[in-house]
Coordinates of C-alpha atoms in Angstrom, one line a residue:
M1 CA 21.1 69.7 17.2
K2 CA 17.4 68.9 17.8
C3 CA 16.4 70.6 14.6
S4 CA 19.0 68.6 12.7
L5 CA 17.7 65.3 14.2
M6 CA 14.1 66.2 13.3
L7 CA 15.2 67.0 9.7
R8 CA 17.0 63.7 9.3
Q9 CA 13.9 61.9 10.6
T10 CA 11.7 63.7 8.2
Q11 CA 14.0 62.9 5.3
L12 CA 14.1 59.2 6.4
T13 CA 10.3 59.2 6.5
K14 CA 10.1 60.6 3.0
V15 CA 12.6 58.0 1.7
M16 CA 10.7 55.2 3.3
T17 CA 7.4 56.5 1.9
M18 CA 8.9 56.7 -1.6
A19 CA 10.5 53.2 -1.3
R20 CA 7.3 51.5 0.0
P21 CA 4.2 53.0 -1.7
D22 CA 0.8 52.2 -0.3
L23 CA -0.3 49.1 -2.3
N24 CA -3.9 49.8 -1.3
L25 CA -3.8 52.6 -4.0
L26 CA -3.6 49.9 -6.7
T27 CA -7.3 49.0 -6.3
A28 CA -8.2 52.7 -6.4
L29 CA -6.1 53.2 -9.5
D30 CA -7.7 50.2 -11.1
A31 CA -11.2 51.5 -10.4
L32 CA -10.3 55.0 -11.7
L33 CA -8.8 53.8 -14.9
Q34 CA -11.7 51.4 -15.5
E35 CA -14.4 53.9 -14.8
G36 CA -12.8 57.0 -16.1
S37 CA -14.4 59.2 -13.4
V38 CA -14.1 59.8 -9.7
A39 CA -17.8 59.3 -9.1
G40 CA -17.9 56.0 -10.9
A41 CA -14.8 54.7 -9.2
A42 CA -16.2 55.8 -5.8
R43 CA -19.4 53.8 -6.5
R44 CA -17.4 50.8 -7.6
M45 CA -15.3 50.8 -4.4
R46 CA -18.2 51.9 -2.2
L47 CA -16.4 55.0 -1.1
S48 CA -17.5 58.6 -1.0
P49 CA -16.6 60.8 -3.9
S50 CA -14.4 62.9 -1.6
A51 CA -12.5 59.8 -0.4
M52 CA -11.9 58.8 -4.0
S53 CA -10.8 62.3 -4.9
R54 CA -8.2 62.1 -2.1
A55 CA -7.0 58.7 -3.4
L56 CA -6.5 60.3 -6.9
T57 CA -4.5 63.1 -5.4
R58 CA -2.3 60.5 -3.6
L59 CA -1.9 58.5 -6.8
R60 CA -0.8 61.6 -8.7
E61 CA 1.8 62.3 -6.0
T62 CA 3.0 58.7 -6.0
T63 CA 3.3 58.3 -9.7
G64 CA 4.3 61.8 -10.6
D65 CA 1.6 61.9 -13.3
P66 CA -1.8 63.5 -13.4
L67 CA -3.3 60.2 -14.7
L68 CA -6.7 61.6 -15.4
V69 CA -7.2 65.2 -16.7
R70 CA -10.3 67.1 -17.4
A71 CA -11.5 67.5 -21.0
G72 CA -14.8 69.4 -20.9
R73 CA -17.0 67.7 -18.4
A74 CA -15.2 64.3 -18.6
L75 CA -11.8 63.0 -17.4
V76 CA -9.5 61.5 -20.0
P77 CA -6.4 59.3 -19.2
T78 CA -2.9 60.5 -19.8
P79 CA -0.5 58.3 -21.8
R80 CA 0.9 56.9 -18.6
A81 CA -2.6 56.0 -17.4
V82 CA -3.3 54.2 -20.7
E83 CA 0.0 52.3 -20.3
L84 CA -0.9 51.3 -16.7
R85 CA -4.5 50.3 -17.3
S86 CA -4.0 46.7 -18.3
R87 CA -1.0 46.2 -16.0
V88 CA -2.8 47.4 -12.9
G89 CA -5.9 45.3 -13.8
L90 CA -3.8 42.1 -13.9
L91 CA -2.0 43.1 -10.6
V92 CA -5.3 43.6 -8.8
E93 CA -6.7 40.3 -10.2
E94 CA -3.6 38.4 -9.0
A95 CA -3.6 40.0 -5.6
E96 CA -7.3 39.1 -5.1
G97 CA -6.4 35.5 -6.1
V98 CA -3.6 35.4 -3.5
L99 CA -5.8 36.8 -0.7
S100 CA -8.9 34.7 -1.5
Q101 CA -9.5 31.2 -0.3
Q102 CA -7.8 28.6 -2.4
E103 CA -10.2 26.3 -4.3
L104 CA -9.8 22.6 -4.8
P105 CA -7.9 22.1 -8.1
D106 CA -9.1 19.7 -10.8
L107 CA -8.5 16.4 -9.1
A108 CA -8.6 14.6 -12.4
S109 CA -5.3 16.3 -13.3
L110 CA -3.8 16.6 -9.9
D111 CA -0.2 15.2 -9.9
R112 CA 1.1 14.9 -6.4
T113 CA 2.7 12.5 -4.0
F114 CA 1.5 12.3 -0.4
T115 CA 3.5 10.5 2.3
L116 CA 1.6 8.8 5.2
R117 CA 3.3 7.4 8.3
V118 CA 1.4 4.4 9.6
R119 CA 1.7 1.5 12.0
D120 CA 1.8 -2.0 10.7
G121 CA -1.6 -3.3 9.9
F122 CA -2.9 0.0 8.6
V123 CA -1.9 -0.6 5.0
E124 CA -3.1 -4.2 5.1
S125 CA -6.5 -3.2 6.6
F126 CA -7.1 0.1 4.8
G127 CA -4.5 0.6 2.1
A128 CA -6.3 -1.0 -0.9
A129 CA -9.6 0.8 0.0
L130 CA -7.8 4.1 0.4
L131 CA -5.9 3.8 -2.9
S132 CA -9.2 2.9 -4.7
R133 CA -10.9 5.9 -3.1
V134 CA -8.1 8.2 -4.1
A135 CA -7.9 6.9 -7.7
R136 CA -11.6 7.5 -8.2
D137 CA -11.1 11.2 -7.9
A138 CA -7.4 11.7 -8.7
P139 CA -5.8 9.0 -10.8
F140 CA -2.4 10.8 -10.9
V141 CA -2.1 11.1 -7.1
R142 CA 0.4 8.7 -5.5
L143 CA 0.4 7.6 -1.9
R144 CA 3.7 6.7 -0.2
F145 CA 3.3 4.7 3.1
V146 CA 6.3 4.8 5.5
P147 CA 6.6 2.7 8.7
K148 CA 6.0 4.4 12.0
S149 CA 9.3 4.1 13.9
G150 CA 8.4 6.6 16.6
K151 CA 5.6 8.8 18.0
D152 CA 7.3 12.3 17.8
S153 CA 5.8 15.0 15.6
A154 CA 9.1 16.1 14.1
P155 CA 8.5 14.5 10.7
L156 CA 5.2 16.5 10.4
R157 CA 6.9 19.7 11.4
D158 CA 9.8 19.2 9.0
G159 CA 7.5 18.3 6.1
L160 CA 8.9 14.8 5.7
I161 CA 5.4 13.3 5.9
D162 CA 2.0 14.8 5.1
L163 CA -0.1 12.7 7.4
D164 CA 0.5 10.6 10.5
T165 CA -1.7 8.0 12.3
G166 CA -1.6 6.9 15.9
V167 CA -2.8 7.6 19.4
I168 CA -2.6 11.1 20.9
G169 CA 0.1 11.1 23.6
P170 CA 2.7 13.3 25.3
E171 CA 4.9 13.1 22.3
T172 CA 2.2 14.7 20.1
G173 CA 3.2 18.4 19.5
P174 CA 0.8 20.9 20.9
E175 CA 0.3 22.6 17.5
I176 CA -0.5 19.4 15.7
R177 CA -4.0 19.0 14.3
A178 CA -5.8 15.7 14.9
Q179 CA -9.0 13.9 13.8
A180 CA -10.3 10.7 15.3
L181 CA -10.6 7.8 12.8
F182 CA -11.7 4.8 14.8
H183 CA -11.8 3.1 18.2
D184 CA -10.0 -0.1 18.8
R185 CA -9.7 -2.6 21.6
F186 CA -6.9 -5.0 22.6
V187 CA -7.5 -8.7 22.3
G188 CA -5.4 -11.8 22.9
A189 CA -4.2 -13.7 19.9
V190 CA -3.1 -17.3 19.5
R191 CA -2.8 -19.9 16.7
K192 CA -5.9 -21.7 15.6
G193 CA -6.4 -24.8 17.7
H194 CA -4.3 -23.5 20.6
P195 CA -5.1 -25.5 23.8
I196 CA -5.6 -22.3 25.8
L197 CA -8.9 -21.9 24.0
R198 CA -10.4 -25.1 25.4
D199 CA -11.0 -23.6 28.9
R200 CA -12.6 -20.4 30.2
M201 CA -10.0 -17.6 30.0
T202 CA -8.8 -16.4 33.4
P203 CA -5.9 -14.1 34.5
S204 CA -4.2 -17.2 35.8
L205 CA -4.6 -19.2 32.6
F206 CA -3.5 -16.3 30.5
S207 CA -0.4 -15.5 32.5
D208 CA 0.7 -19.2 32.7
G209 CA 1.2 -19.2 28.9
R210 CA 4.4 -18.0 27.1
H211 CA 4.0 -14.6 25.6
V212 CA 5.5 -12.4 22.8
A213 CA 5.7 -8.8 23.8
I214 CA 5.4 -5.9 21.3
S215 CA 7.6 -2.9 21.8
R216 CA 9.4 -0.7 19.3
R217 CA 12.4 -0.5 21.5
G218 CA 12.4 -4.2 22.3
E219 CA 11.5 -3.6 26.0
E220 CA 9.6 -6.3 27.8
G221 CA 7.7 -4.2 30.3
S222 CA 4.6 -2.3 29.2
R223 CA 1.2 -1.1 30.2
V224 CA -0.1 -4.6 29.7
D225 CA 2.2 -5.9 32.5
V226 CA 1.1 -3.1 34.8
L227 CA -2.5 -3.9 34.4
L228 CA -2.0 -7.6 34.6
A229 CA 0.0 -7.1 37.8
A230 CA -3.0 -5.5 39.4
T231 CA -4.7 -8.9 39.2
G232 CA -1.7 -10.5 41.0
H233 CA -0.3 -12.1 37.8
A234 CA 2.6 -11.6 35.4
R235 CA 3.3 -12.6 31.9
R236 CA 6.1 -15.0 31.0
I237 CA 7.7 -13.3 28.0
A238 CA 9.6 -15.5 25.6
A239 CA 10.2 -13.0 22.9
A240 CA 9.9 -9.3 22.1
V241 CA 9.3 -7.8 18.7
G242 CA 8.7 -4.3 17.3
E243 CA 5.6 -4.8 15.3
F244 CA 2.2 -6.5 15.4
A245 CA 2.9 -8.4 12.1
G246 CA 6.0 -10.0 13.6
A247 CA 4.2 -11.0 16.8
L248 CA 1.3 -12.5 14.8
A249 CA 3.8 -14.4 12.6
I250 CA 5.3 -15.9 15.8
V251 CA 1.9 -16.7 17.2
R252 CA 0.8 -18.4 14.0
G253 CA 3.6 -20.9 14.2
S254 CA 3.9 -21.5 17.9
D255 CA 2.0 -21.7 21.2
L256 CA 2.9 -18.2 22.2
I257 CA 0.3 -15.6 23.1
A258 CA 0.2 -11.9 21.8
I259 CA -1.9 -8.9 22.6
V260 CA -2.9 -6.9 19.6
P261 CA -5.4 -4.2 18.6
E262 CA -8.4 -6.0 17.1
R263 CA -9.4 -3.7 14.2
Q264 CA -6.0 -2.6 13.0
T265 CA -4.7 -6.1 12.8
A266 CA -7.7 -7.7 11.2
A267 CA -6.0 -8.2 7.8
L268 CA -2.9 -9.7 9.5
R269 CA -4.6 -12.5 11.5
D270 CA -4.9 -15.3 8.9
G271 CA -4.5 -18.5 10.9
V272 CA -4.9 -16.7 14.2
E273 CA -7.8 -16.7 16.7
I274 CA -8.6 -13.9 19.1
F275 CA -10.2 -13.8 22.5
P276 CA -11.2 -11.1 25.1
L277 CA -8.6 -10.3 27.6
P278 CA -9.3 -11.6 31.1
F279 CA -8.4 -8.3 32.7
E280 CA -9.4 -4.7 32.1
M281 CA -7.4 -2.9 29.4
P282 CA -8.6 0.4 28.1
G283 CA -9.2 0.7 24.4
I284 CA -7.5 3.3 22.1
T285 CA -8.6 5.9 19.6
V286 CA -6.6 5.9 16.4
S287 CA -6.3 9.5 15.0
L288 CA -5.1 11.2 11.9
F289 CA -2.5 13.9 12.5
W290 CA -1.2 16.8 10.3
H291 CA 0.7 20.0 10.7
P292 CA -1.2 23.4 10.8
R293 CA 0.5 24.7 7.7
M294 CA -1.4 22.1 5.7
E295 CA -4.7 22.9 7.4
A296 CA -6.1 25.0 4.5
D297 CA -4.4 23.3 1.6
P298 CA -7.3 22.0 -0.6
P299 CA -5.6 18.8 -1.9
H300 CA -4.5 17.9 1.7
R301 CA -8.0 18.5 3.0
W302 CA -9.4 16.3 0.3
L303 CA -6.9 13.5 1.2
R304 CA -7.8 13.8 4.9
D305 CA -11.5 13.3 4.0
C306 CA -10.6 10.3 1.9
V307 CA -8.8 8.7 4.8
R308 CA -11.6 9.5 7.2
Q309 CA -14.2 8.0 4.8
V310 CA -12.2 4.8 4.4
C311 CA -11.5 4.3 8.1
T312 CA -15.0 5.3 9.4
G313 CA -17.3 4.4 6.5
G314 CA -18.1 8.1 6.2
S315 CA -19.5 8.4 9.7
P316 CA -18.1 10.2 12.7
V317 CA -16.3 8.1 15.3
P318 CA -18.8 7.6 18.2
G319 CA -18.0 9.4 21.4
I320 CA -15.5 11.7 19.8

């Protein structure tokens, strides 16, 4: 019984060996067919002559053909070896291309669409400059901007978007790659000529005004209210919207007050004045996010660099 089991295992091993030949032998075969000698192939592959001789023996067993036979002092290829010479060379060249680092393609002919998920204000502040930067190198590349309706990383994981922008938080997947783009601070925003600007801004003056809150879910409470409460004051919220652009539109035509990020909303604030907040509110770092599977993709790396250059002016973000 034991002998029968060992025999079956041996037969299975032989079948598996026959079904899955050692692909490392391809490079040895290519060297042997190109050099026409064991010594020359050994030098080419930086192996000892004995190691190359053993490789030739294995190749003969695998192919069932002598491949190289002696004719006087030289080795000459068999008809099968002649047939294989060009095929093996192409296979080795393709394999080397697969395993080598991918190079950036010709950007002038690159035809590809990239999808970027951004918060409102990003396109208005950086979109034109980014499109101009991209078109300079790759005129056939298209950028598709989609609104940021949430913070989760699922769209990156699922390949629905190529790049995301925002602030690193608990919703950011642990595997997601990130690169800081710029720092931003929050400021108060009111219409030009608003009476609140006539006096020195205080927590009391600020909280006495009517406010528009900004929340994707339409909720009124936020970190702003927690921080303001620490001063003993609370906002009177008259409206809640989901985006900065909507809040600024309301502010522009009313006496309401909004709190917005200064840099990201710069292009949205026509007819609006800003002022420093009368209480401590930490700033934010806006980052660029992508999935690890795109880390080494040359066109993706190039686009990430374009976004960074546009948002930072080509310089690293201080303190990051």
